[in-house]
Coordinates of C-alpha atoms and ligand atoms in Angstrom, one line a residue:
M1 CA -4.5 -5.1 22.9
S2 CA -1.4 -3.3 25.4
K3 CA -3.0 -3.0 28.7
A4 CA -3.9 1.3 28.9
N5 CA -2.1 3.1 31.5
L6 CA -4.1 5.1 33.7
L7 CA -3.3 8.1 36.0
I8 CA -5.6 9.3 38.1
V9 CA -5.1 12.8 39.7
E10 CA -6.8 12.8 43.3
D11 CA -6.0 15.1 46.4
N12 CA -7.7 12.4 48.4
V13 CA -5.8 10.1 49.1
D14 CA -8.4 7.5 50.4
L15 CA -10.2 7.5 47.2
C16 CA -7.2 7.7 44.8
E17 CA -6.7 4.5 46.2
T18 CA -9.8 2.8 46.2
L19 CA -9.8 3.7 42.6
A20 CA -6.4 3.0 41.5
D21 CA -7.1 -0.5 43.1
V22 CA -10.4 -0.8 40.8
F23 CA -8.7 -0.6 38.1
R24 CA -5.2 -3.4 39.3
K25 CA -8.8 -5.0 39.0
V26 CA -10.2 -4.5 35.7
D27 CA -6.0 -4.2 34.5
Y28 CA -4.9 -1.4 34.0
N29 CA -1.7 0.1 34.2
V30 CA -2.4 2.9 37.4
Q31 CA -0.6 5.6 38.2
T32 CA -1.6 7.9 41.0
A33 CA -0.6 11.6 41.9
F34 CA -2.2 13.6 44.9
S35 CA -1.3 17.1 43.1
A36 CA -0.4 19.0 40.5
R37 CA 3.1 18.9 39.8
E38 CA 3.2 14.9 40.6
A39 CA 0.9 14.6 38.3
E40 CA 2.9 16.8 35.8
K41 CA 6.0 14.4 36.3
V42 CA 4.5 11.7 35.6
L43 CA 3.0 12.7 32.3
R44 CA 6.3 14.3 30.8
R45 CA 8.0 11.1 31.9
D46 CA 5.0 7.9 31.0
L47 CA 3.2 7.5 27.9
I48 CA -0.5 7.8 29.7
D49 CA -3.5 7.1 27.6
L50 CA -6.0 8.3 30.5
V51 CA -6.8 11.0 33.3
L52 CA -8.7 11.1 36.2
L53 CA -9.0 14.4 37.1
D54 CA -9.7 15.2 40.1
L55 CA -10.9 19.6 39.8
K56 CA -9.8 20.9 43.0
L57 CA -5.8 20.1 43.4
P58 CA -3.7 22.1 46.6
D59 CA -1.3 23.6 44.5
A60 CA -2.9 24.3 41.5
S61 CA -7.1 23.1 39.7
G62 CA -7.5 20.8 38.0
L63 CA -8.2 23.5 34.8
E64 CA -4.3 24.5 35.3
V65 CA -4.0 20.9 34.7
L66 CA -5.8 19.9 32.0
T67 CA -4.1 22.6 29.8
K68 CA -0.8 21.3 30.9
I69 CA -1.8 18.4 28.8
K70 CA -3.1 18.9 25.9
E71 CA -0.4 20.5 25.5
I72 CA 1.6 17.5 26.3
D73 CA -0.6 15.4 24.5
P74 CA -3.2 16.3 22.8
D75 CA -4.4 12.9 21.9
I76 CA -4.9 11.7 26.5
L77 CA -8.6 11.2 27.7
V78 CA -9.2 13.6 31.1
I79 CA -12.1 12.4 32.5
M80 CA -12.7 15.5 35.1
I81 CA -14.3 14.7 38.7
T82 CA -15.6 17.4 40.6
A83 CA -17.1 17.4 44.0
I84 CA -19.3 20.6 43.3
T85 CA -22.4 19.5 42.6
N86 CA -21.8 23.8 40.5
A87 CA -21.0 21.8 37.5
Q88 CA -20.1 24.9 35.5
P89 CA -15.8 23.9 35.2
A90 CA -17.0 20.8 34.6
V91 CA -18.7 22.2 31.6
E92 CA -15.7 24.3 31.1
A93 CA -13.4 21.7 30.9
M94 CA -15.8 19.7 28.5
K95 CA -15.1 22.8 26.6
M96 CA -10.8 23.0 27.4
G97 CA -11.0 19.3 25.5
A98 CA -11.6 17.2 27.8
Y99 CA -13.9 13.8 27.2
D100 CA -16.3 13.9 29.9
Y101 CA -16.1 14.2 34.2
L102 CA -17.7 12.8 36.6
M103 CA -19.6 14.5 40.3
K104 CA -19.0 13.3 43.4
P105 CA -19.9 11.8 45.7
F106 CA -20.2 8.8 42.4
E107 CA -20.8 5.1 42.3
L108 CA -17.2 2.9 41.3
D109 CA -18.9 1.0 38.4
E110 CA -20.3 4.2 36.9
V111 CA -16.5 5.4 36.9
K112 CA -15.7 2.4 35.6
L113 CA -18.2 2.8 32.8
V114 CA -17.3 6.3 31.9
V115 CA -13.0 5.3 31.5
N116 CA -13.3 1.5 29.8
K117 CA -16.3 3.9 26.8
A118 CA -13.5 6.8 26.6
L119 CA -11.1 4.0 26.4
E120 CA -12.3 2.1 23.2
T121 CA -13.8 5.3 21.2
Q122 CA -9.9 6.3 21.1
T123 CA -8.9 2.8 20.0
L124 CA -11.6 3.5 17.5
K125 CA -10.2 6.9 16.4
R126 CA -6.8 5.5 15.8
E127 CA -8.1 3.8 14.0
V128 CA -10.3 5.4 12.4
S129 CA -7.2 7.7 11.2
R130 CA -5.1 5.4 10.1
Y131 CA -7.5 3.6 7.5
R132 CA -7.6 7.5 6.3
R133 CA -3.9 8.1 6.6
M134 CA -3.5 4.6 4.1
Q135 CA -6.6 5.9 1.7
K136 CA -4.9 9.1 1.5
G137 CA -3.1 7.6 -0.9
S138 CA -1.3 4.8 -0.2
Y139 CA 0.7 7.1 -0.6
P140 CA 4.0 8.2 0.1
D141 CA 4.2 4.2 -1.4
N142 CA 2.1 6.1 -4.4
E143 CA 4.5 8.2 -5.5
M144 CA 6.7 7.5 -8.7
Y145 CA 11.0 8.8 -8.4
G146 CA 13.0 8.3 -11.1
E147 CA 15.1 11.9 -11.8
S148 CA 16.7 9.6 -15.0
P149 CA 15.2 11.8 -18.8
A150 CA 14.0 8.6 -19.5
M151 CA 11.2 8.5 -16.1
Q152 CA 11.4 12.7 -17.1
E153 CA 9.6 12.0 -20.9
V154 CA 7.4 9.6 -18.3
K155 CA 6.0 11.9 -16.2
K156 CA 5.8 14.7 -18.9
L157 CA 3.5 12.7 -21.0
I158 CA 1.6 11.4 -17.6
K159 CA 0.7 14.6 -17.0
I160 CA -0.4 15.6 -20.5
V161 CA -2.2 12.3 -21.1
A162 CA -3.9 12.7 -17.7
E163 CA -5.3 16.6 -19.6
T164 CA -7.1 14.2 -22.0
P165 CA -10.1 13.7 -21.0
R166 CA -11.2 10.0 -23.1
T167 CA -7.9 8.9 -24.8
P168 CA -7.0 5.9 -23.8
V169 CA -4.2 4.7 -23.1
L170 CA -1.1 2.0 -23.2
I171 CA 0.7 1.1 -21.1
E172 CA 4.7 -1.4 -22.0
G173 CA 6.9 -1.9 -19.6
E174 CA 8.3 -5.3 -18.2
S175 CA 6.6 -6.7 -14.5
G176 CA 7.7 -3.9 -11.4
T177 CA 8.2 -1.1 -13.7
G178 CA 5.4 0.8 -12.0
K179 CA 2.3 0.1 -14.9
E180 CA 0.2 0.4 -11.9
L181 CA 1.2 3.7 -10.4
V182 CA 1.8 5.2 -14.2
A183 CA -2.4 4.0 -14.2
N184 CA -3.0 5.8 -10.3
A185 CA -1.5 8.5 -11.3
I186 CA -2.4 9.3 -15.3
H187 CA -6.1 9.2 -13.0
N188 CA -5.6 11.2 -10.2
W189 CA -4.4 14.2 -12.4
S190 CA -6.9 14.2 -14.6
A191 CA -10.5 15.8 -14.3
R192 CA -11.6 12.3 -13.4
A193 CA -10.0 12.5 -10.0
D194 CA -13.2 12.1 -7.5
K195 CA -14.8 9.0 -9.5
P196 CA -13.3 6.2 -9.5
L197 CA -11.0 4.5 -10.8
I198 CA -12.0 0.5 -11.4
K199 CA -8.8 -2.1 -11.5
I200 CA -9.0 -5.8 -13.3
N201 CA -6.4 -7.6 -13.8
C202 CA -6.9 -9.6 -17.0
A203 CA -5.0 -12.5 -16.0
A204 CA -6.2 -13.0 -12.5
I205 CA -9.7 -13.8 -13.8
P206 CA -10.8 -16.7 -15.2
E207 CA -11.0 -16.4 -19.5
N208 CA -14.6 -17.7 -19.2
L209 CA -15.6 -14.7 -16.8
L210 CA -13.5 -12.3 -17.9
E211 CA -16.8 -10.5 -19.9
S212 CA -19.2 -10.9 -17.5
E213 CA -16.9 -9.1 -15.1
L214 CA -16.6 -6.2 -17.5
F215 CA -19.6 -6.1 -18.9
G216 CA -22.1 -6.9 -16.7
H217 CA -24.8 -9.9 -16.9
E218 CA -29.0 -8.9 -17.4
K219 CA -31.4 -11.1 -15.3
G220 CA -31.8 -14.9 -17.1
A221 CA -28.4 -14.7 -19.2
F222 CA -27.2 -17.8 -19.0
T223 CA -28.3 -20.6 -15.9
D224 CA -26.7 -19.4 -12.4
A225 CA -27.5 -15.2 -13.4
K226 CA -29.4 -15.3 -11.3
H227 CA -29.8 -12.2 -10.6
L228 CA -29.1 -8.6 -13.4
K229 CA -25.5 -7.8 -13.0
K230 CA -23.2 -4.7 -13.6
G231 CA -19.5 -5.3 -14.8
M232 CA -16.6 -2.9 -13.9
F233 CA -16.9 -0.6 -17.1
E234 CA -20.5 0.1 -15.7
M235 CA -19.0 0.7 -12.5
A236 CA -16.4 2.7 -13.3
N237 CA -18.2 5.8 -15.6
L238 CA -17.1 9.1 -15.4
G239 CA -14.5 7.4 -13.5
S240 CA -11.5 5.2 -15.9
I241 CA -11.0 1.6 -16.1
F242 CA -7.1 0.4 -15.5
L243 CA -7.1 -3.4 -17.8
D244 CA -3.8 -4.7 -15.9
E245 CA -2.5 -7.2 -18.6
I246 CA -4.7 -6.8 -20.9
S247 CA -2.5 -9.4 -23.3
S248 CA -4.7 -12.2 -22.0
M249 CA -8.0 -10.9 -22.6
R250 CA -8.9 -13.9 -25.2
L251 CA -9.0 -13.1 -28.6
S252 CA -13.1 -13.6 -28.8
L253 CA -13.5 -10.4 -25.8
Q254 CA -11.2 -8.5 -28.0
P255 CA -14.2 -7.0 -30.7
K256 CA -16.3 -5.8 -26.8
L257 CA -13.5 -3.4 -25.7
L258 CA -13.1 -2.1 -29.1
R259 CA -16.9 -1.1 -29.7
I260 CA -16.1 0.1 -26.2
L261 CA -13.5 2.8 -27.2
E262 CA -15.1 3.4 -30.7
T263 CA -18.9 3.9 -29.7
Q264 CA -18.5 4.4 -26.2
T265 CA -21.4 1.4 -26.2
F266 CA -21.5 -1.8 -24.6
R267 CA -23.9 -4.3 -24.3
R268 CA -24.7 -6.1 -21.3
I269 CA -24.4 -10.8 -21.3
G270 CA -27.6 -11.5 -22.6
G271 CA -29.1 -7.7 -23.1
T272 CA -31.0 -6.0 -26.3
S273 CA -30.1 -2.8 -25.0
D274 CA -26.4 -0.5 -25.7
I275 CA -24.9 1.1 -22.1
Q276 CA -23.5 4.6 -23.0
I277 CA -20.6 5.4 -20.5
D278 CA -17.9 7.6 -20.1
V279 CA -14.8 5.7 -18.8
R280 CA -11.1 6.6 -20.2
V281 CA -9.5 2.9 -20.7
I282 CA -5.9 2.9 -19.4
A283 CA -4.8 -0.6 -20.6
A284 CA -0.8 -2.3 -19.5
S285 CA 0.9 -5.7 -20.6
N286 CA 4.2 -6.5 -19.9
Q287 CA 4.3 -7.8 -23.5
N288 CA 4.9 -7.1 -27.0
L289 CA 1.7 -6.5 -28.4
E290 CA 2.9 -6.3 -31.3
E291 CA 4.3 -9.8 -31.2
L292 CA 1.4 -10.7 -30.2
V293 CA -0.5 -9.3 -32.6
K294 CA 1.8 -11.6 -35.1
A295 CA 1.3 -14.7 -33.8
G296 CA -2.4 -14.0 -34.4
E297 CA -3.2 -13.5 -30.1
F298 CA -3.8 -10.1 -30.5
R299 CA -6.1 -8.2 -32.2
E300 CA -4.6 -6.0 -34.9
D301 CA -7.4 -2.9 -34.8
L302 CA -7.7 -3.2 -31.1
L303 CA -3.8 -1.9 -30.6
Y304 CA -4.4 0.3 -33.0
R305 CA -6.8 1.6 -31.2
L306 CA -5.1 1.5 -28.2
K307 CA -1.9 3.1 -28.9
V308 CA -2.6 5.7 -29.6
M309 CA -1.3 7.2 -26.2
V310 CA 2.0 4.8 -26.0
I311 CA 3.6 5.2 -22.0
K312 CA 6.7 2.7 -22.7
L313 CA 8.4 2.0 -19.5
P314 CA 12.2 1.8 -19.8
P315 CA 13.0 -0.9 -17.6
L316 CA 15.6 -0.7 -14.1
R317 CA 18.6 -1.6 -15.7
E318 CA 18.3 0.8 -19.0
R319 CA 18.2 3.8 -16.4
K320 CA 20.5 3.0 -13.9
E321 CA 21.2 6.3 -13.2
D322 CA 17.5 5.4 -10.8
I323 CA 18.7 2.7 -8.4
I324 CA 20.5 4.3 -6.3
P325 CA 18.4 7.0 -5.3
L326 CA 15.4 5.0 -5.4
A327 CA 17.8 3.0 -3.2
H328 CA 17.5 5.6 -0.6
I329 CA 14.3 6.9 -0.7
F330 CA 13.0 3.4 0.0
L331 CA 15.1 2.7 2.8
E332 CA 14.2 6.6 4.3
R333 CA 10.7 4.4 4.3
N334 CA 12.2 0.8 6.2
N335 CA 13.6 3.1 8.0
R336 CA 10.2 4.7 9.4
E337 CA 8.3 1.1 8.9
F338 CA 10.7 -1.0 11.0
N339 CA 12.0 1.8 12.8
K340 CA 15.7 1.4 11.7
N341 CA 18.0 4.6 11.6
I342 CA 20.4 3.0 8.1
Q343 CA 22.7 6.1 7.2
G344 CA 23.9 5.3 3.7
I345 CA 24.4 2.6 2.0
S346 CA 28.3 1.5 1.5
D347 CA 30.1 1.9 -2.2
S348 CA 30.7 -1.5 -2.3
A349 CA 27.0 -1.8 -1.6
K350 CA 26.2 0.9 -4.4
E351 CA 28.3 -1.3 -6.7
L352 CA 26.3 -4.3 -6.2
L353 CA 23.4 -2.1 -6.5
L354 CA 24.2 -1.0 -10.5
K355 CA 26.4 -3.8 -11.6
Y356 CA 23.1 -6.2 -11.1
Q357 CA 20.8 -6.9 -13.5
W358 CA 17.2 -6.0 -12.0
P359 CA 14.7 -8.5 -13.7
G360 CA 12.5 -7.7 -11.7
N361 CA 13.2 -4.0 -11.5
V362 CA 12.1 -1.6 -9.6
R363 CA 9.7 -3.9 -7.2
E364 CA 12.2 -6.7 -7.1
L365 CA 14.3 -3.3 -5.7
K366 CA 11.8 -1.9 -3.4
N367 CA 12.2 -6.3 -2.0
V368 CA 15.7 -5.9 -1.6
M369 CA 16.5 -2.9 0.8
E370 CA 13.4 -3.7 2.2
R371 CA 15.2 -7.1 3.2
A372 CA 18.0 -5.3 3.7
A373 CA 17.1 -3.0 6.4
I374 CA 15.5 -6.2 8.3
L375 CA 18.7 -7.3 8.1
C376 CA 20.7 -4.8 9.1
Q377 CA 21.0 -3.9 12.7
D378 CA 23.8 -1.4 11.9
T379 CA 24.0 1.9 10.5
L380 CA 25.5 1.6 7.0
L381 CA 24.2 -1.4 4.9
R382 CA 26.6 -2.9 3.2
P383 CA 26.6 -5.8 0.9
E384 CA 26.4 -8.9 3.2
H385 CA 22.9 -6.9 3.6
L386 CA 22.2 -8.0 0.1
P387 CA 20.5 -11.3 -1.2
G388 CA 22.8 -13.9 -3.4
E389 CA 22.0 -13.1 -6.7
L390 CA 23.4 -8.9 -6.6
R391 CA 26.8 -10.2 -4.8
A392 CA 27.2 -13.3 -7.6
H393 CA 28.5 -10.0 -9.1
E394 CA 31.3 -9.6 -6.6
S395 CA 33.7 -11.4 -7.3
A396 CA 34.3 -11.9 -11.4
V397 CA 32.4 -11.0 -14.4
V398 CA 29.3 -12.8 -14.8
T399 CA 28.5 -15.9 -12.4
V400 CA 25.2 -15.5 -12.4
S401 CA 23.6 -18.6 -9.9
V402 CA 22.7 -21.5 -12.5
P403 CA 21.6 -24.6 -11.3
E404 CA 22.5 -28.1 -11.6
E405 CA 21.0 -29.1 -15.1
V406 CA 23.2 -27.1 -17.0
P407 CA 25.9 -28.7 -18.8
A408 CA 29.6 -26.8 -16.9
G409 CA 32.6 -25.6 -18.9
N410 CA 30.9 -25.8 -22.9
G411 CA 32.0 -22.2 -22.5
A412 CA 29.4 -21.7 -25.1
P413 CA 27.5 -17.7 -24.4
I414 CA 24.5 -18.1 -22.9
S415 CA 21.6 -16.4 -24.1
L416 CA 19.5 -13.8 -21.1
A417 CA 16.4 -15.6 -22.0
E418 CA 18.3 -18.9 -21.4
M419 CA 19.3 -17.3 -18.8
E420 CA 16.0 -16.3 -17.1
K421 CA 14.8 -19.6 -17.8
R422 CA 17.6 -21.3 -15.5
H423 CA 17.6 -18.7 -13.2
I424 CA 13.6 -18.9 -12.8
Q425 CA 13.9 -22.8 -12.9
A426 CA 17.0 -23.1 -10.2
T427 CA 14.1 -20.6 -7.6
L428 CA 11.2 -22.6 -8.2
K429 CA 13.7 -26.1 -7.3
R430 CA 15.0 -24.0 -4.0
C431 CA 11.5 -23.2 -2.8
G432 CA 10.1 -26.6 -2.8
G433 CA 7.7 -25.4 -5.8
N434 CA 6.3 -23.1 -4.0
K435 CA 5.5 -20.2 -6.7
S436 CA 4.6 -17.3 -4.5
R437 CA 7.7 -17.3 -2.9
T438 CA 9.5 -17.8 -6.0
A439 CA 7.4 -14.9 -7.4
R440 CA 8.5 -12.9 -3.8
E441 CA 12.2 -13.9 -4.2
L442 CA 11.9 -12.3 -8.2
G443 CA 10.3 -9.8 -7.5
I444 CA 8.0 -10.6 -9.7
S445 CA 4.0 -11.1 -9.3
R446 CA 2.8 -14.4 -9.8
S447 CA 0.9 -14.3 -12.5
T448 CA 4.5 -13.0 -14.8
L449 CA 5.9 -15.6 -12.9
R450 CA 3.0 -17.9 -14.6
E451 CA 3.6 -15.9 -18.2
K452 CA 7.5 -16.5 -17.9
M453 CA 6.6 -20.7 -16.8
K454 CA 4.6 -21.1 -20.0
L455 CA 6.9 -19.1 -22.3
Y456 CA 9.7 -20.9 -21.2
K457 CA 8.1 -24.1 -21.1
I458 CA 8.5 -25.0 -17.3
P459 CA 6.7 -27.8 -16.0
G460 CA 4.4 -26.8 -12.9
Ligands
LIG1 N1 9.7 5.1 -10.2 C1 8.8 4.8 -9.0 N2 9.0 5.2 -8.3 C2 8.8 4.2 -6.3 N3 8.4 3.2 -6.1 C3 8.2 3.2 -8.1 C4 8.2 3.2 -8.7 N4 8.4 2.2 -10.2 C5 7.9 1.1 -9.1 N5 7.9 1.8 -8.2 C6 7.1 0.7 -6.9 O1 7.4 -0.7 -7.7 C7 6.8 -1.8 -7.0 C8 6.5 -2.6 -8.6 O2 5.7 -1.1 -9.3 P1 4.4 -1.6 -9.6 O3 3.2 -2.5 -9.4 O4 3.3 -0.3 -10.5 O5 4.7 -2.5 -11.7 P2 4.0 -2.9 -12.6 O6 4.3 -3.1 -13.6 O7 3.0 -3.0 -12.9 O8 4.4 -4.1 -12.3 P3 3.6 -5.8 -12.7 O9 3.7 -5.5 -14.0 O10 4.4 -6.8 -12.0 O11 2.1 -5.5 -12.4 C9 5.3 -1.0 -7.2 O12 4.9 -0.9 -5.2 C10 5.9 0.7 -6.6 O13 5.8 0.8 -5.6
LIG2 MG1 1.6 -4.5 -12.4

C-alpha cells in the first residue's frame, strides 16, 4: 500500500508541528495548514486521505471546513479536534460525516491509534466495495454484444429459453464464441436468477471424480468416502447447473444425467433412495455431438433430451459485421483498465481484423485487442500493434505462418483442418511446448487445446 496522505489543520502552530512530527515518524506524508483557506488550497491540489481538523480556526469554523471537504471528496476521512469539553459541535461534526473526534488535551498515542484505525477501516471499505463491484456482474465484462442478425437471433432465443423454467438447453459453438456468456444470461434472466448457477467443466475433472462431484456420495460409499458429500446437482437446487464441455462426460455416466433430465431425480453414489431436485440443466459443447453419437461416444437418447432447445453460436468469421463493433467495445474497456486514451482503429488495422479467420473467436479478438492496447502508445491503433498472425494477411493472399515441417512448394491446397494443425504445432514449438502459453497465444482454453491436440494426434 502506498503511504497515506495526511493533512493537519490546526491554528495552534506548536500543536500542529508536534502532530506533524509524530505522523512523519510513522511514515505518513504529512502536510499542515494553520487556517481554513490554506487547508482548502491543499485539499483542492492534493489527494488527501485523512484530515485532522481543529473545530476552531481563525477564519472559519471547523464545521464549515468539514462541509467543504465533503464537497471536494466525500471519501476523505475527517477527525475533528476540539478543545471545548462541550461535545455538542463534535457530535454535530459526526452527523455531517466526520469519522471521529478527539478532545484536547490528548495523548499522542491516542491520536495515533485513532488515525491508524480510521485508515485501516477505509482500506477495508475500499476492498469491500471493489469486491462488490467485481461480484456485481463481473460486468460490464458479462455483457453480450453483437448486432449481427445471427447474434440478434441468439439473444431472442435466450429470452425465450429464460422464460421456460425447466427446459434443458444445449449451447453449441466453437471455442471462444461466448457459450459461457449465454449460460450466464439464461440463468440471470430466468426466474431462478436469485438461486445458484453452479458451473462445472466436465473436461477439467478427472473422469473417475466427475460422478461424485456431480451427484455426491454417501458416507462409506467407497474407501475415501469418510463423510456424506452433496454433489453439484444438489447444490444447484432451485437454480441452474452449467455442464461445460459435456462431450467429455464418459458414456457410463450419461444415463444418470439422462435420468435427471427425465425424472428430476437421482441417487448419490452409494445411496439407496432417490433425491428429488428442481434444477435447469444448461449444457455446452464445442464439439459436434451428432458426430460423437455416430462415433458411439455420446448417447443418442441423451442428445435428444438435450436438443429440445439448442442455441448455436456462429463462429466470428461468419458474422464479420460484429468484429469491428466488438473491437471497439474491447478497446473502450482496455482504455479504462490500462489508463490509455486510444481513440480509434486505423483503416488498415480494421482491414486486418476483418480479413482474419479468428479460430479462437471472440476470446481471441479480446486477447488481440488487449495486447494491442498495451503496445499502443498512440491515440490510434495501427497494424503494427496487431500480432503476426493477423499481419500475415497484410501482403498478399493467404500466407498463414506455416511451420517448417510443411513440404514447401508442392502447391497442393491445404485443408482448413490441416492448416489449424500446423498452426498449433508451430505455436507450440514457438512457446517451447508450454501449453498454457500456447493456448493463450491461440486464444483458446487449455482444454480446447488439449482436445485439438488429441484430434490431430499432436504428441505432448
Ligand atoms: N458477444 C460477446 N460480447 C462480448 N464479449 C464476448 C462475446 N462473446 C464472447 N465474449 C468474450 O469472449 C470470451 C470467451 O467467451 P466464453 O468463455 O463465453 O466462450 P466459450 O464459448 O465458453 O469458450 P470455450 O469453449 O473455450 O470455453 C469471454 O471473455 C467473453 O466475455
Ligand atoms: Mg467456455
